[in-house]
Amino acid sequence: PALSAAAAVKNRKELQDKINYSLRLCFLISLPCAVGLGVLSTPIYDMLKFRGGAFIMAYGSVVLVFLAVMQIQSTILQGIGKLYIATLFSIIGIIFKIVVNYILIAMPGINISGAIIGSIVGYMVPVILNQRVINKTLKCRVKLYKHALKPFVSALFMGIMVFVTYELLHGVAVLLGNNYFLRSIVTAAAIISGAYYYMIGLTLTHGIRANDLNMIPGRLRKFLPKFIIRKIL
């Protein structure tokens, strides 16, 4: 609604500000989710009692980022009156996905991994096309990498720390018996710790601002370390 309102009154500056904020928020949320799913794919599969295939989640987690960006871009294009273009680009992405799947899955050396590559290509193509239309329509350069850089660095820091945390806790679980219940607790603890590590990473990279704290529910905000709150405010 905010994008549509700004577009209706032709307030280009407000429209660009809203778009930049939407994309920034998109990366702030999607990147740590993708890294977390990649790092903890095996223990998550174990906790959910799935049989094999954890590598699909690990390598395919990047699809989550492209999907999130494409959804935001589609909303932006809808707000500026380009809904059918967004739909067309989505169809083009599906065609690319089908073609890549058909070629790669048939190769014995790639097989099911071809579906992952196909999904990445299938979302990456619309993302590129959508961004070109957004920049051309608004006569500006909305740079995706600029919004993604700090969340990406923070998510990498989080991923390393989560991996270390999981390995340490898993070592303790092995000593205590390494049953399903203990492994699930370790996985849940690693996931929860990831949220804290990510906030620390964003604080160190100055990737989070005071108004971003409003995205965090009040009940969760009170659990944030005091030094993070002071650093942001």
CSV table of C-alpha atoms in Angstrom, one decimal:
chain,number,residue,atom,x,y,z
A,1,PRO,CA,0.0,0.0,0.0
A,2,ALA,CA,2.8,2.4,0.8
A,3,LEU,CA,4.4,1.8,-2.6
A,4,SER,CA,1.1,2.2,-4.4
A,5,ALA,CA,0.4,5.4,-2.6
A,6,ALA,CA,3.8,6.9,-3.5
A,7,ALA,CA,3.4,5.8,-7.1
A,8,ALA,CA,-0.1,7.3,-7.3
A,9,VAL,CA,1.1,10.7,-6.3
A,10,LYS,CA,4.3,10.3,-8.3
A,11,ASN,CA,6.5,10.9,-5.3
A,12,ARG,CA,9.6,9.4,-6.7
A,13,LYS,CA,11.8,10.0,-3.7
A,14,GLU,CA,9.4,8.3,-1.3
A,15,LEU,CA,8.9,5.5,-3.7
A,16,GLN,CA,12.6,4.9,-4.0
A,17,ASP,CA,13.0,5.1,-0.2
A,18,LYS,CA,10.3,2.5,0.3
A,19,ILE,CA,11.8,0.2,-2.4
A,20,ASN,CA,15.3,0.4,-0.8
A,21,TYR,CA,13.8,-0.3,2.6
A,22,SER,CA,11.8,-3.3,1.3
A,23,LEU,CA,14.9,-4.8,-0.3
A,24,ARG,CA,17.1,-4.2,2.7
A,25,LEU,CA,14.5,-5.8,5.0
A,26,CYS,CA,14.3,-8.7,2.5
A,27,PHE,CA,18.0,-9.4,2.7
A,28,LEU,CA,18.1,-8.9,6.5
A,29,ILE,CA,15.6,-11.8,6.9
A,30,SER,CA,16.3,-14.1,4.0
A,31,LEU,CA,20.2,-14.3,4.2
A,32,PRO,CA,20.5,-15.6,7.7
A,33,CYS,CA,17.7,-18.1,7.1
A,34,ALA,CA,19.5,-19.4,4.0
A,35,VAL,CA,22.8,-19.7,5.8
A,36,GLY,CA,21.2,-21.3,8.8
A,37,LEU,CA,19.5,-23.9,6.6
A,38,GLY,CA,22.7,-24.6,4.8
A,39,VAL,CA,24.9,-25.0,7.9
A,40,LEU,CA,22.3,-27.1,9.9
A,41,SER,CA,20.8,-29.0,7.1
A,42,THR,CA,21.9,-32.4,8.4
A,43,PRO,CA,20.8,-32.0,12.0
A,44,ILE,CA,17.5,-30.4,10.9
A,45,TYR,CA,16.8,-33.4,8.7
A,46,ASP,CA,17.7,-35.7,11.6
A,47,MET,CA,15.4,-33.7,13.9
A,48,LEU,CA,12.5,-33.9,11.4
A,49,LYS,CA,13.2,-37.6,10.9
A,50,PHE,CA,13.7,-37.2,7.1
A,51,ARG,CA,15.6,-40.0,5.4
A,52,GLY,CA,18.6,-38.6,3.5
A,53,GLY,CA,18.7,-35.6,1.2
A,54,ALA,CA,20.1,-33.1,3.6
A,55,PHE,CA,22.5,-31.9,0.9
A,56,ILE,CA,19.5,-30.7,-1.2
A,57,MET,CA,18.6,-28.3,1.6
A,58,ALA,CA,22.3,-27.3,2.1
A,59,TYR,CA,22.9,-26.5,-1.6
A,60,GLY,CA,19.4,-25.3,-2.3
A,61,SER,CA,19.2,-22.9,0.6
A,62,VAL,CA,20.4,-20.1,-1.8
A,63,VAL,CA,17.1,-20.5,-3.6
A,64,LEU,CA,15.4,-19.0,-0.5
A,65,VAL,CA,17.2,-15.7,-1.1
A,66,PHE,CA,16.3,-15.4,-4.8
A,67,LEU,CA,12.7,-16.4,-4.0
A,68,ALA,CA,12.4,-13.7,-1.3
A,69,VAL,CA,13.9,-11.0,-3.6
A,70,MET,CA,11.7,-12.0,-6.5
A,71,GLN,CA,8.6,-11.8,-4.3
A,72,ILE,CA,9.6,-8.3,-3.1
A,73,GLN,CA,10.3,-7.2,-6.7
A,74,SER,CA,6.9,-8.5,-7.9
A,75,THR,CA,5.2,-6.5,-5.1
A,76,ILE,CA,7.2,-3.4,-6.1
A,77,LEU,CA,6.3,-3.9,-9.8
A,78,GLN,CA,2.6,-4.4,-8.9
A,79,GLY,CA,2.8,-1.1,-6.8
A,80,ILE,CA,4.1,0.8,-9.8
A,81,GLY,CA,1.6,-0.7,-12.2
A,82,LYS,CA,3.8,-3.4,-13.8
A,83,LEU,CA,2.0,-6.5,-12.6
A,84,TYR,CA,1.8,-8.2,-15.9
A,85,ILE,CA,5.5,-7.7,-16.6
A,86,ALA,CA,6.3,-9.4,-13.2
A,87,THR,CA,4.0,-12.3,-14.2
A,88,LEU,CA,5.7,-12.6,-17.6
A,89,PHE,CA,9.2,-12.7,-16.0
A,90,SER,CA,8.0,-15.4,-13.6
A,91,ILE,CA,6.8,-17.5,-16.6
A,92,ILE,CA,10.2,-17.0,-18.3
A,93,GLY,CA,11.9,-18.1,-15.1
A,94,ILE,CA,9.8,-21.3,-15.1
A,95,ILE,CA,10.8,-22.0,-18.7
A,96,PHE,CA,14.5,-21.6,-17.8
A,97,LYS,CA,14.0,-23.9,-14.8
A,98,ILE,CA,12.4,-26.6,-17.0
A,99,VAL,CA,15.1,-26.5,-19.6
A,100,VAL,CA,17.9,-26.6,-17.1
A,101,ASN,CA,16.3,-29.4,-15.2
A,102,TYR,CA,15.8,-31.4,-18.4
A,103,ILE,CA,19.4,-31.0,-19.4
A,104,LEU,CA,21.2,-31.5,-16.1
A,105,ILE,CA,19.1,-34.1,-14.3
A,106,ALA,CA,19.7,-36.5,-17.3
A,107,MET,CA,23.5,-36.2,-16.6
A,108,PRO,CA,24.5,-39.1,-14.3
A,109,GLY,CA,27.2,-37.0,-12.7
A,110,ILE,CA,24.7,-34.2,-11.7
A,111,ASN,CA,21.4,-36.0,-11.5
A,112,ILE,CA,19.2,-34.6,-8.7
A,113,SER,CA,21.6,-31.7,-8.1
A,114,GLY,CA,20.4,-30.5,-11.5
A,115,ALA,CA,17.0,-29.7,-9.9
A,116,ILE,CA,18.8,-27.4,-7.4
A,117,ILE,CA,20.7,-25.6,-10.2
A,118,GLY,CA,17.4,-25.3,-12.2
A,119,SER,CA,15.6,-23.7,-9.3
A,120,ILE,CA,18.5,-21.2,-8.8
A,121,VAL,CA,18.4,-20.3,-12.5
A,122,GLY,CA,14.6,-20.2,-12.5
A,123,TYR,CA,14.5,-17.5,-9.8
A,124,MET,CA,17.7,-15.7,-10.7
A,125,VAL,CA,16.5,-14.9,-14.2
A,126,PRO,CA,13.3,-13.1,-13.1
A,127,VAL,CA,15.3,-11.3,-10.4
A,128,ILE,CA,17.6,-9.8,-13.0
A,129,LEU,CA,14.8,-8.9,-15.4
A,130,ASN,CA,12.6,-7.4,-12.6
A,131,GLN,CA,15.5,-5.3,-11.4
A,132,ARG,CA,16.1,-3.9,-14.8
A,133,VAL,CA,12.5,-2.9,-15.2
A,134,ILE,CA,12.4,-1.3,-11.7
A,135,ASN,CA,15.6,0.7,-12.4
A,136,LYS,CA,14.4,1.8,-15.8
A,137,THR,CA,10.9,2.7,-14.6
A,138,LEU,CA,12.1,4.8,-11.7
A,139,LYS,CA,15.1,6.1,-13.6
A,140,CYS,CA,17.4,5.2,-10.8
A,141,ARG,CA,19.9,2.5,-9.8
A,142,VAL,CA,18.6,0.4,-7.0
A,143,LYS,CA,21.7,-1.7,-6.2
A,144,LEU,CA,20.8,-5.1,-4.7
A,145,TYR,CA,24.4,-5.9,-3.6
A,146,LYS,CA,24.5,-2.7,-1.6
A,147,HIS,CA,21.5,-3.9,0.5
A,148,ALA,CA,22.9,-7.5,0.7
A,149,LEU,CA,26.5,-6.9,1.7
A,150,LYS,CA,26.2,-6.2,5.4
A,151,PRO,CA,23.5,-8.9,6.1
A,152,PHE,CA,25.6,-11.4,4.0
A,153,VAL,CA,28.8,-10.7,6.1
A,154,SER,CA,26.7,-10.9,9.3
A,155,ALA,CA,25.1,-14.2,8.1
A,156,LEU,CA,28.5,-15.7,7.4
A,157,PHE,CA,29.7,-14.8,10.9
A,158,MET,CA,26.5,-16.3,12.2
A,159,GLY,CA,27.0,-19.5,10.2
A,160,ILE,CA,30.6,-20.0,11.4
A,161,MET,CA,29.6,-19.4,15.1
A,162,VAL,CA,26.5,-21.7,14.7
A,163,PHE,CA,28.6,-24.5,13.2
A,164,VAL,CA,31.1,-24.2,16.1
A,165,THR,CA,28.3,-24.1,18.7
A,166,TYR,CA,26.6,-27.1,17.2
A,167,GLU,CA,29.8,-29.1,17.1
A,168,LEU,CA,30.6,-28.4,20.7
A,169,LEU,CA,27.1,-29.2,21.9
A,170,HIS,CA,27.0,-32.3,19.8
A,171,GLY,CA,30.2,-33.5,21.4
A,172,VAL,CA,28.5,-33.2,24.8
A,173,ALA,CA,25.5,-35.0,23.5
A,174,VAL,CA,27.6,-37.9,22.2
A,175,LEU,CA,29.1,-38.3,25.7
A,176,LEU,CA,25.6,-38.3,27.2
A,177,GLY,CA,24.3,-41.0,24.9
A,178,ASN,CA,23.6,-39.2,21.6
A,179,ASN,CA,19.9,-40.2,21.4
A,180,TYR,CA,17.3,-38.5,19.3
A,181,PHE,CA,16.1,-36.3,22.2
A,182,LEU,CA,19.5,-34.9,22.9
A,183,ARG,CA,20.3,-34.3,19.2
A,184,SER,CA,17.0,-32.4,18.8
A,185,ILE,CA,17.9,-30.2,21.8
A,186,VAL,CA,21.3,-29.5,20.4
A,187,THR,CA,19.8,-28.6,17.0
A,188,ALA,CA,17.2,-26.3,18.6
A,189,ALA,CA,19.9,-24.6,20.8
A,190,ALA,CA,22.1,-24.0,17.7
A,191,ILE,CA,19.2,-22.4,15.9
A,192,ILE,CA,18.4,-20.1,18.8
A,193,SER,CA,22.0,-19.2,19.2
A,194,GLY,CA,22.1,-18.2,15.6
A,195,ALA,CA,19.7,-15.4,16.2
A,196,TYR,CA,22.0,-13.9,18.8
A,197,TYR,CA,25.1,-14.4,16.6
A,198,TYR,CA,23.3,-12.7,13.7
A,199,MET,CA,22.4,-9.7,15.8
A,200,ILE,CA,26.0,-9.4,17.0
A,201,GLY,CA,27.2,-9.6,13.4
A,202,LEU,CA,24.8,-6.9,12.3
A,203,THR,CA,25.9,-4.7,15.2
A,204,LEU,CA,29.6,-5.1,14.3
A,205,THR,CA,28.9,-4.4,10.6
A,206,HIS,CA,26.5,-1.5,11.4
A,207,GLY,CA,23.9,-3.4,9.4
A,208,ILE,CA,21.0,-2.7,11.7
A,209,ARG,CA,19.5,0.7,12.6
A,210,ALA,CA,17.5,1.9,15.5
A,211,ASN,CA,14.2,1.8,13.6
A,212,ASP,CA,14.9,-1.9,12.6
A,213,LEU,CA,14.4,-2.8,16.3
A,214,ASN,CA,10.7,-2.2,15.7
A,215,MET,CA,10.7,-5.3,13.6
A,216,ILE,CA,11.6,-7.4,16.6
A,217,PRO,CA,8.6,-8.2,18.9
A,218,GLY,CA,8.9,-6.6,22.3
A,219,ARG,CA,9.0,-9.9,24.2
A,220,LEU,CA,12.0,-11.0,22.1
A,221,ARG,CA,13.7,-7.6,22.2
A,222,LYS,CA,14.2,-7.7,26.0
A,223,PHE,CA,16.4,-10.8,25.6
A,224,LEU,CA,18.9,-9.0,23.4
A,225,PRO,CA,22.2,-8.2,25.1
A,226,LYS,CA,22.4,-4.7,26.5
A,227,PHE,CA,25.5,-3.8,24.5
A,228,ILE,CA,23.7,-4.5,21.3
A,229,ILE,CA,20.8,-2.2,22.2
A,230,ARG,CA,23.3,0.5,23.3
A,231,LYS,CA,25.3,0.1,20.1
A,232,ILE,CA,22.2,0.4,17.9
A,233,LEU,CA,20.6,3.3,19.7
